[in-house]
CSV table of C-alpha atoms and ligand atoms in Angstrom, one decimal:
chain,number,residue,atom,x,y,z
A,1229,MET,CA,113.1,95.1,75.8
A,1230,THR,CA,109.8,93.5,75.3
A,1231,ASN,CA,106.8,93.2,73.0
A,1232,GLU,CA,105.4,95.8,75.1
A,1233,GLU,CA,108.1,98.3,74.3
A,1234,SER,CA,107.8,97.9,70.5
A,1235,VAL,CA,104.0,98.9,70.5
A,1236,GLN,CA,104.5,102.1,72.6
A,1237,VAL,CA,106.5,104.2,70.2
A,1238,SER,CA,106.3,107.3,72.2
A,1239,GLU,CA,104.7,107.4,75.7
A,1240,LEU,CA,105.8,110.9,75.8
A,1241,SER,CA,104.1,112.7,72.5
A,1242,GLN,CA,101.1,110.6,73.6
A,1243,LYS,CA,101.2,112.3,76.8
A,1244,VAL,CA,102.2,115.7,75.5
A,1245,SER,CA,98.8,115.8,73.1
A,1246,ASP,CA,96.5,114.7,75.6
A,1247,MET,CA,97.7,117.4,78.5
A,1248,SER,CA,95.4,120.0,76.7
A,1249,VAL,CA,92.0,117.7,77.2
A,1250,ASP,CA,93.1,117.9,81.0
A,1251,GLN,CA,92.7,121.9,80.8
A,1252,SER,CA,89.0,121.3,80.4
A,1253,VAL,CA,87.0,122.1,83.9
A,1254,ALA,CA,85.2,118.9,83.3
A,1255,GLU,CA,87.7,116.6,82.9
A,1256,GLN,CA,89.6,114.5,85.4
A,1257,LYS,CA,93.0,115.8,86.7
A,1258,ILE,CA,95.5,113.5,87.7
A,1259,THR,CA,99.2,115.0,88.1
A,1260,PRO,CA,101.6,114.8,90.8
A,1261,TRP,CA,100.4,118.2,92.5
A,1262,GLU,CA,96.6,117.5,91.6
A,1263,VAL,CA,94.0,114.8,91.6
A,1264,GLU,CA,90.9,115.3,90.7
A,1265,GLY,CA,88.1,113.6,89.8
A,1266,ALA,CA,85.9,114.4,86.4
A,1267,VAL,CA,83.1,117.1,87.0
A,1268,VAL,CA,79.8,116.3,85.1
A,1269,ASP,CA,77.1,118.5,85.0
A,1270,GLY,CA,78.1,120.1,88.3
A,1271,VAL,CA,78.6,116.8,89.8
A,1272,GLN,CA,81.9,115.9,91.5
A,1273,MET,CA,83.0,112.0,90.1
A,1274,SER,CA,85.3,109.5,91.4
A,1275,VAL,CA,88.9,109.2,89.3
A,1276,ASP,CA,87.9,107.1,86.4
A,1277,TYR,CA,91.1,104.5,86.6
A,1278,ASP,CA,90.4,102.9,83.3
A,1279,LYS,CA,90.5,106.4,81.4
A,1280,LEU,CA,94.1,106.8,83.2
A,1281,ILE,CA,95.2,103.7,81.7
A,1282,GLN,CA,94.1,104.5,78.4
A,1283,LYS,CA,95.3,108.0,78.4
A,1284,PHE,CA,98.7,107.4,80.2
A,1285,GLY,CA,99.2,104.5,77.6
A,1286,THR,CA,99.9,102.0,80.2
A,1287,ARG,CA,98.8,98.3,81.0
A,1288,HIS,CA,95.9,96.7,83.1
A,1289,ILE,CA,97.3,94.2,85.6
A,1290,ASP,CA,95.5,91.4,84.6
A,1291,GLN,CA,94.8,87.9,85.9
A,1292,GLU,CA,97.5,86.5,83.3
A,1293,LEU,CA,100.0,88.9,84.7
A,1294,LEU,CA,99.2,87.8,88.4
A,1295,ASP,CA,99.0,84.2,87.4
A,1296,ARG,CA,102.6,84.6,85.8
A,1297,PHE,CA,103.6,86.6,89.1
A,1298,GLU,CA,102.7,83.8,91.2
A,1299,ARG,CA,104.4,81.0,89.1
A,1300,VAL,CA,107.6,82.7,88.4
A,1301,THR,CA,107.8,84.1,92.6
A,1302,GLY,CA,106.0,80.8,94.3
A,1303,HIS,CA,104.2,83.7,96.0
A,1304,LYS,CA,100.2,84.3,96.0
A,1305,PRO,CA,100.2,87.9,94.8
A,1306,HIS,CA,99.8,90.4,97.8
A,1307,LEU,CA,96.3,91.6,98.4
A,1308,PHE,CA,96.6,95.2,97.0
A,1309,LEU,CA,97.5,93.0,93.6
A,1310,ARG,CA,94.4,90.6,94.0
A,1311,ARG,CA,91.9,93.4,94.7
A,1312,GLY,CA,93.3,95.9,91.9
A,1313,ILE,CA,94.5,98.5,94.4
A,1314,PHE,CA,97.9,98.3,92.5
A,1315,PHE,CA,96.2,98.0,89.0
A,1316,SER,CA,98.4,99.4,86.5
A,1317,HIS,CA,101.9,98.8,85.3
A,1318,ARG,CA,104.3,99.0,82.3
A,1319,ASP,CA,106.9,96.4,81.7
A,1320,MET,CA,106.4,93.8,84.6
A,1321,ASN,CA,106.7,91.1,82.1
A,1322,ALA,CA,110.0,92.5,81.9
A,1323,ILE,CA,111.1,92.2,85.3
A,1324,LEU,CA,109.6,89.0,85.7
A,1325,ASP,CA,111.6,87.5,82.8
A,1326,ARG,CA,114.9,89.1,84.6
A,1327,TYR,CA,113.6,87.5,87.8
A,1328,GLU,CA,113.6,84.3,86.2
A,1329,LYS,CA,116.9,84.4,84.6
A,1330,LYS,CA,118.5,85.4,88.0
A,1331,LYS,CA,119.5,88.8,86.4
A,1332,PRO,CA,119.4,91.7,88.9
A,1333,PHE,CA,116.9,94.4,89.1
A,1334,TYR,CA,116.1,96.8,92.1
A,1335,LEU,CA,113.1,98.7,93.6
A,1336,TYR,CA,112.8,102.4,93.8
A,1337,THR,CA,110.1,104.2,95.4
A,1338,GLY,CA,110.0,107.8,97.3
A,1339,ARG,CA,108.4,110.0,99.6
A,1340,GLY,CA,108.4,113.9,99.6
A,1341,PRO,CA,107.1,114.6,103.4
A,1342,SER,CA,104.8,117.8,103.7
A,1343,LYS,CA,104.5,116.8,107.5
A,1344,GLY,CA,106.2,114.8,110.4
A,1345,SER,CA,104.1,112.0,109.9
A,1346,MET,CA,102.7,109.9,107.2
A,1347,HIS,CA,98.8,108.8,106.9
A,1348,LEU,CA,97.7,105.5,105.7
A,1349,GLY,CA,97.6,106.6,102.1
A,1350,HIS,CA,101.4,107.1,102.3
A,1351,MET,CA,102.2,104.1,103.5
A,1352,LEU,CA,100.6,101.8,100.8
A,1353,PRO,CA,103.6,101.8,98.3
A,1354,PHE,CA,106.0,101.4,101.6
A,1355,ILE,CA,104.0,98.6,102.7
A,1356,PHE,CA,103.7,97.3,99.0
A,1357,CYS,CA,107.6,97.5,98.8
A,1358,LYS,CA,108.3,95.6,101.6
A,1359,TRP,CA,106.5,93.0,100.7
A,1360,LEU,CA,108.2,92.9,97.2
A,1361,GLN,CA,111.6,93.0,98.7
A,1362,ASP,CA,110.6,89.6,100.8
A,1363,VAL,CA,109.7,88.3,97.8
A,1364,PHE,CA,112.2,89.3,95.2
A,1365,ASP,CA,114.9,89.8,97.6
A,1366,VAL,CA,116.4,92.7,95.6
A,1367,PRO,CA,117.6,95.9,96.6
A,1368,LEU,CA,115.2,98.8,97.3
A,1369,VAL,CA,116.3,102.3,97.1
A,1370,ILE,CA,113.9,104.9,98.9
A,1371,GLN,CA,114.3,108.7,97.7
A,1372,LEU,CA,113.6,111.2,100.1
A,1373,THR,CA,112.6,114.6,98.4
A,1374,ASP,CA,112.5,117.4,101.1
A,1375,ASP,CA,113.8,119.2,98.5
A,1376,GLU,CA,110.5,118.7,96.0
A,1377,LYS,CA,108.3,119.6,98.7
A,1378,PHE,CA,110.4,122.8,99.5
A,1379,LEU,CA,110.0,124.0,96.0
A,1380,PHE,CA,106.2,123.1,95.5
A,1381,LYS,CA,104.5,123.7,99.0
A,1382,GLN,CA,103.9,127.3,100.0
A,1383,GLY,CA,105.3,128.0,103.1
A,1384,LEU,CA,107.6,125.4,103.8
A,1385,SER,CA,111.0,126.1,104.8
A,1386,LEU,CA,113.7,124.2,104.0
A,1387,ASP,CA,114.8,123.1,107.4
A,1388,GLU,CA,111.3,122.4,108.1
A,1389,ALA,CA,111.4,120.1,105.0
A,1390,TYR,CA,114.3,118.3,106.0
A,1391,LYS,CA,113.3,117.7,109.5
A,1392,TYR,CA,109.9,115.8,108.3
A,1393,SER,CA,112.5,113.9,106.1
A,1394,LYS,CA,114.4,112.4,109.0
A,1395,SER,CA,111.0,111.6,111.0
A,1396,THR,CA,109.9,109.9,108.0
A,1397,VAL,CA,112.9,107.6,107.6
A,1398,LYS,CA,112.3,106.4,110.8
A,1399,GLU,CA,108.5,106.0,109.8
A,1400,ILE,CA,109.6,103.9,106.8
A,1401,ALA,CA,112.1,101.6,108.9
A,1402,ALA,CA,109.6,101.0,111.2
A,1403,LEU,CA,107.7,99.0,108.7
A,1404,GLY,CA,110.3,96.4,108.6
A,1405,TYR,CA,112.7,97.1,106.2
A,1406,LYS,CA,116.2,96.0,106.8
A,1407,PRO,CA,119.2,98.3,106.1
A,1408,GLU,CA,121.1,95.3,104.4
A,1409,LYS,CA,118.5,95.3,102.0
A,1410,THR,CA,117.5,99.2,101.7
A,1411,PHE,CA,119.1,102.3,101.1
A,1412,ILE,CA,117.1,105.5,101.8
A,1413,GLY,CA,118.5,108.7,100.6
A,1414,GLN,CA,118.9,111.6,98.4
A,1415,PHE,CA,121.2,111.0,95.4
A,1416,TYR,CA,122.5,113.9,93.4
A,1417,LYS,CA,124.7,111.5,90.7
A,1418,ASN,CA,123.5,111.8,87.2
A,1419,ILE,CA,121.0,114.7,87.9
A,1420,ILE,CA,123.0,116.7,86.0
A,1421,LYS,CA,123.3,114.7,82.9
A,1422,ILE,CA,119.1,114.2,83.2
A,1423,SER,CA,118.9,117.9,83.3
A,1424,LYS,CA,120.7,118.2,79.8
A,1425,SER,CA,118.2,115.9,78.3
A,1426,ILE,CA,115.2,117.5,79.1
A,1427,THR,CA,114.3,120.6,77.3
A,1428,GLY,CA,112.2,123.5,79.2
A,1429,SER,CA,109.3,123.1,76.8
A,1430,THR,CA,109.4,119.1,77.4
A,1431,ALA,CA,109.0,119.6,81.1
A,1432,LYS,CA,106.2,122.1,80.5
A,1433,ALA,CA,104.4,119.9,78.3
A,1434,VAL,CA,104.7,116.9,80.8
A,1435,PHE,CA,104.2,118.6,84.0
A,1436,GLY,CA,101.9,121.9,82.8
A,1437,PHE,CA,104.7,124.2,84.2
A,1438,THR,CA,104.4,127.7,82.8
A,1439,ASP,CA,107.0,130.7,82.7
A,1440,THR,CA,105.9,131.8,86.1
A,1441,ASP,CA,107.2,128.7,87.8
A,1442,CYS,CA,110.6,128.9,89.3
A,1443,VAL,CA,113.8,127.1,87.7
A,1444,GLY,CA,113.9,125.1,90.6
A,1445,ARG,CA,110.6,123.3,89.7
A,1446,MET,CA,111.5,122.8,86.4
A,1447,PHE,CA,114.6,121.0,87.2
A,1448,TYR,CA,113.2,119.0,90.4
A,1449,PRO,CA,111.8,116.2,87.8
A,1450,CYS,CA,115.8,115.1,86.9
A,1451,ILE,CA,116.2,114.8,90.7
A,1452,GLN,CA,113.2,112.4,91.0
A,1453,ILE,CA,114.4,110.4,87.8
A,1454,ALA,CA,118.4,109.9,89.1
A,1455,PRO,CA,117.6,107.2,91.2
A,1456,CYS,CA,116.1,105.4,88.1
A,1457,PHE,CA,119.3,104.8,86.5
A,1458,SER,CA,121.6,102.1,88.2
A,1459,THR,CA,125.1,104.4,88.0
A,1460,SER,CA,123.4,106.4,90.8
A,1461,PHE,CA,124.3,103.8,93.4
A,1462,PRO,CA,127.9,102.8,93.0
A,1463,ALA,CA,127.9,101.3,96.0
A,1464,LEU,CA,125.2,98.9,95.2
A,1465,PHE,CA,126.2,98.3,91.3
A,1466,GLY,CA,129.5,99.2,90.8
A,1467,SER,CA,129.4,101.1,87.4
A,1468,LYS,CA,126.9,99.0,86.0
A,1469,LYS,CA,124.5,101.1,83.4
A,1470,ASP,CA,122.3,98.2,82.6
A,1471,ILE,CA,120.3,97.2,85.6
A,1472,PRO,CA,117.0,98.2,85.4
A,1473,CYS,CA,114.3,99.2,88.1
A,1474,LEU,CA,110.8,98.4,89.2
A,1475,ILE,CA,108.6,101.4,90.5
A,1476,PRO,CA,105.9,100.8,92.7
A,1477,CYS,CA,104.1,104.2,92.9
A,1478,GLY,CA,100.6,106.1,93.0
A,1479,ILE,CA,99.6,106.6,89.4
A,1480,ASP,CA,99.7,110.2,89.8
A,1481,GLN,CA,103.7,109.6,89.6
A,1482,ASP,CA,103.7,108.4,86.4
A,1483,PRO,CA,104.8,111.4,84.2
A,1484,TYR,CA,108.4,111.5,85.9
A,1485,PHE,CA,109.0,108.0,84.7
A,1486,ARG,CA,107.1,108.4,81.4
A,1487,LEU,CA,109.6,111.3,80.7
A,1488,THR,CA,112.7,108.8,82.2
A,1489,ARG,CA,111.2,105.9,79.8
A,1490,ASP,CA,111.6,108.4,77.0
A,1491,ILE,CA,115.4,109.7,78.0
A,1492,SER,CA,116.6,106.3,79.1
A,1493,VAL,CA,117.6,104.7,75.9
A,1494,LYS,CA,119.6,108.2,74.9
A,1495,LEU,CA,121.4,108.0,78.3
A,1496,GLY,CA,122.1,104.5,77.8
A,1497,HIS,CA,119.9,103.3,80.7
A,1498,PRO,CA,117.3,100.8,80.4
A,1499,LYS,CA,113.8,101.8,80.7
A,1500,PRO,CA,112.1,101.8,84.3
A,1501,ALA,CA,109.2,99.2,84.9
A,1502,LEU,CA,106.5,100.7,86.9
A,1503,LEU,CA,103.6,99.3,89.2
A,1504,HIS,CA,100.9,102.2,89.8
A,1505,SER,CA,98.5,102.2,93.0
A,1506,LYS,CA,95.0,103.5,93.1
A,1507,PHE,CA,94.6,106.6,96.0
A,1508,LEU,CA,93.5,105.8,99.2
A,1509,PRO,CA,90.0,107.3,99.3
A,1510,ALA,CA,89.4,110.2,101.9
A,1511,LEU,CA,87.1,109.2,105.0
A,1512,GLN,CA,84.5,111.2,103.3
A,1513,GLY,CA,84.5,109.1,99.9
A,1514,SER,CA,86.3,107.7,97.0
A,1515,LYS,CA,85.5,111.2,95.3
A,1516,SER,CA,88.6,112.5,97.1
A,1517,LYS,CA,92.0,111.3,98.3
A,1518,MET,CA,93.2,111.2,101.6
A,1519,SER,CA,95.1,114.7,102.2
A,1520,SER,CA,97.5,115.5,104.9
A,1521,SER,CA,96.5,119.0,104.6
A,1522,VAL,CA,92.9,118.4,105.8
A,1523,ASP,CA,93.1,116.6,109.0
A,1524,ASN,CA,89.7,114.8,108.9
A,1525,THR,CA,89.9,113.3,105.6
A,1526,ALA,CA,93.1,111.3,107.1
A,1527,ILE,CA,94.1,109.1,109.6
A,1528,PHE,CA,97.7,109.5,110.5
A,1529,THR,CA,100.3,107.1,112.2
A,1530,THR,CA,100.5,109.2,114.9
A,1531,ASP,CA,96.3,108.8,115.5
A,1532,THR,CA,95.3,107.5,119.0
A,1533,PRO,CA,93.0,104.3,118.9
A,1534,ALA,CA,90.4,107.5,120.5
A,1535,GLN,CA,91.0,109.6,117.3
A,1536,ILE,CA,90.8,106.6,114.8
A,1537,LYS,CA,87.3,105.7,116.3
A,1538,ASN,CA,85.8,109.1,116.2
A,1539,LYS,CA,87.3,109.6,112.6
A,1540,ILE,CA,85.7,106.9,111.2
A,1541,ASN,CA,82.3,106.8,113.4
A,1542,ARG,CA,82.0,110.6,112.1
A,1543,TYR,CA,83.2,111.0,109.0
A,1544,ALA,CA,83.4,107.5,106.9
A,1545,PHE,CA,81.1,107.8,104.1
A,1546,SER,CA,78.5,105.1,104.5
A,1547,GLY,CA,77.3,103.2,102.0
A,1548,GLY,CA,74.2,102.1,104.3
A,1549,ALA,CA,70.6,103.2,103.6
A,1550,ASP,CA,69.3,106.3,105.3
A,1551,THR,CA,67.3,104.3,107.8
A,1552,LEU,CA,67.8,101.4,110.0
A,1553,GLU,CA,64.6,100.1,108.9
A,1554,LEU,CA,65.5,100.7,105.0
A,1555,HIS,CA,69.1,99.1,105.5
A,1556,ARG,CA,67.5,96.0,107.2
A,1557,LEU,CA,65.0,96.1,104.0
A,1558,HIS,CA,66.9,97.1,101.0
A,1559,GLY,CA,70.7,96.6,102.3
A,1560,GLY,CA,73.6,98.8,101.7
A,1561,ASN,CA,76.7,98.7,99.0
A,1562,PRO,CA,80.0,98.2,100.4
A,1563,ASP,CA,81.6,99.3,97.1
A,1564,ILE,CA,81.3,102.8,98.4
A,1565,ASP,CA,81.5,102.5,102.0
A,1566,VAL,CA,84.5,103.7,103.4
A,1567,ALA,CA,84.9,101.7,106.5
A,1568,TYR,CA,84.4,98.5,104.3
A,1569,GLN,CA,86.9,99.8,101.8
A,1570,TYR,CA,89.3,100.9,104.1
A,1571,MET,CA,89.5,97.1,105.6
A,1572,CYS,CA,90.3,95.9,101.9
A,1573,TYR,CA,93.6,97.7,102.1
A,1574,PHE,CA,94.2,96.2,105.7
A,1575,VAL,CA,92.8,92.7,106.1
A,1576,ASP,CA,94.2,90.0,104.2
A,1577,ASP,CA,91.3,87.2,104.6
A,1578,ASP,CA,89.3,87.3,101.3
A,1579,GLU,CA,87.0,85.0,102.9
A,1580,LEU,CA,86.1,87.4,105.8
A,1581,LEU,CA,86.0,90.3,103.5
A,1582,ASP,CA,83.4,88.3,101.3
A,1583,LYS,CA,81.1,87.6,103.9
A,1584,LEU,CA,80.9,91.5,105.6
A,1585,ALA,CA,80.2,92.5,102.0
A,1586,ASP,CA,77.5,90.3,101.6
A,1587,GLU,CA,76.3,90.6,104.9
A,1588,TYR,CA,76.0,94.2,104.2
A,1589,ARG,CA,74.3,93.5,100.9
A,1590,LYS,CA,71.5,91.8,102.5
A,1591,GLY,CA,71.0,94.4,105.4
A,1592,THR,CA,71.8,91.8,108.1
A,1593,LEU,CA,75.1,94.0,109.2
A,1594,THR,CA,74.7,97.2,109.9
A,1595,THR,CA,76.7,100.7,108.8
A,1596,GLY,CA,77.5,100.6,112.7
A,1597,GLU,CA,78.6,97.1,112.9
A,1598,MET,CA,80.9,97.5,109.6
A,1599,LYS,CA,82.4,100.7,111.3
A,1600,GLN,CA,83.4,98.8,114.4
A,1601,HIS,CA,85.0,96.0,112.2
A,1602,SER,CA,87.0,98.8,110.6
A,1603,ILE,CA,88.0,100.9,113.5
A,1604,LYS,CA,89.3,97.6,114.9
A,1605,VAL,CA,91.6,96.8,111.9
A,1606,ILE,CA,92.7,100.4,111.4
A,1607,GLN,CA,93.6,100.9,115.4
A,1608,GLU,CA,95.6,97.5,115.4
A,1609,PHE,CA,97.5,98.3,112.3
A,1610,VAL,CA,98.2,101.9,113.5
A,1611,SER,CA,99.4,100.5,117.2
A,1612,GLU,CA,101.6,97.9,116.0
A,1613,PHE,CA,102.9,100.5,113.8
A,1614,GLN,CA,103.8,102.9,116.3
A,1615,ALA,CA,104.8,100.0,118.7
A,1616,LYS,CA,107.9,99.4,116.1
A,1617,LEU,CA,108.4,103.1,115.5
A,1618,ALA,CA,109.5,103.4,119.2
A,1619,LYS,CA,112.0,100.9,118.4
A,1620,ILE,CA,113.6,102.7,115.9
A,1621,THR,CA,117.0,104.0,116.7
A,1622,ASP,CA,118.8,106.8,115.7
A,1623,GLN,CA,121.6,104.5,114.7
A,1624,ASP,CA,119.3,102.6,112.5
A,1625,VAL,CA,118.5,105.4,110.7
A,1626,ALA,CA,122.1,106.2,110.1
A,1627,ASN,CA,122.6,102.6,108.7
A,1628,PHE,CA,119.8,102.9,106.1
A,1629,MET,CA,121.1,106.2,104.7
A,1630,ASP,CA,124.7,105.0,104.8
A,1631,PRO,CA,125.1,104.2,101.1
A,1632,ASN,CA,128.5,101.9,102.0
A,1633,TYR,CA,126.5,99.9,104.8
A,1634,PRO,CA,127.2,96.2,103.6
A,1635,ARG,CA,124.3,95.0,101.3
A,1636,THR,CA,123.8,91.5,99.9
A,1637,PHE,CA,121.0,90.3,97.5
A,1638,TYR,CA,120.3,86.9,95.6
A,1639,PHE,CA,122.3,88.5,92.6
A,1640,SER,CA,125.3,90.0,94.5
A,1641,ASP,CA,127.9,87.5,92.8
A,1642,SER,CA,127.1,88.2,89.7
A,1643,ILE,CA,127.8,91.9,89.8
B,2871,LIG,N1,107.3,112.7,94.6
B,2871,LIG,C1,106.9,112.1,95.3
B,2871,LIG,C2,105.9,112.6,96.5
B,2871,LIG,O1,105.6,113.8,96.3
B,2871,LIG,C3,108.1,111.8,96.0
B,2871,LIG,C4,109.0,110.4,95.3
B,2871,LIG,C5,110.4,110.6,95.0
B,2871,LIG,C6,108.7,109.1,94.3
B,2871,LIG,N2,110.9,109.6,94.0
B,2871,LIG,C7,109.6,108.8,94.1
B,2871,LIG,C8,107.2,109.0,94.7
B,2871,LIG,C9,109.8,107.6,93.5
B,2871,LIG,C10,107.4,107.2,93.8
B,2871,LIG,C11,108.6,106.6,93.0
B,2871,LIG,O2,106.0,112.3,97.9
């Protein structure tokens, strides 16, 4: 496919041999189910993303790639790209090659809902996908994996998980996707073929499953892999096997797609390309990520302005000095200040952010003032989202989930 391909002889074997290092208590552990930074001399560290790139065998999203992106698409890279929030990729150049040649590709992402509403961290890939879809005018398929949550989350019933996935569709729709460009669903085609090409020992090596895990868990990766292949969507691509997808996702989801890339050739499909994001820090700081199950680590789409204000004021880790006097004297550190970090995800204006960081470092801007700015930004984002959500109807949801809803893209004629 590309030069990048030829050097990566087997992404999977690299992972399998690295897996054993993961077992050490001191090493960071990033899997689809666990995200833990390293512990060094009893001290919890943040996730080391450079190390992940090395270990997973992915590529940095560097300035050269961003420049090419801008040249090819005519769009200034999204703030998530400019600020290294989406920081790693596989084969993004191959996708840009296709876009230049007007050859089709599609976007794929997904969500396994463990609650009725998302938190801000869950929204990142969806916000980013919406932008990518606007830039490229390609189909987006979104997989809902209530089955995954049922298999992996203790105490969650299948009915409950299904109910959550229904409310998740509404939330996704509220981000401005159009049903004529987007298909949201659960896809069972191809799953069986995939399941025949993955052995139990591979699943154990890649995902760390053990003999006490139920077979449903072992089988689940086949479900998440199926939408990577264009034949899973006959209504979109007919029987075409050769249309690749680009998957924006959290870096923790990479094992699924590393495995997909390993079996694609055998199954006669192109390898998926990927864009990986960092995790949105918990309110308590970058040593942990926002978590649905710990309410005070996260800001939810359902939070009221008062709740947002309270959470940020009370819990957002401050990079400011211990006292106001010391802060005025020595300044603070915006790089570890959660209120500032959140603004880096939600404020597009680079100059404004630089100015705030600069004043914070000088000590002219206090922690309280930084939090005020951040509260306003997040409150606005969440209430605008809630207003859009209120307008989503059951018919909208049905359209997104109807595989035969009429859909058109720039390459529709060539398929
Ligand atoms: N496993 C993901 C989750 O826990 C859901 C998911 C399914 C997904 N398919 C995906 C995420 C593709 C990213 C890309 O939420």
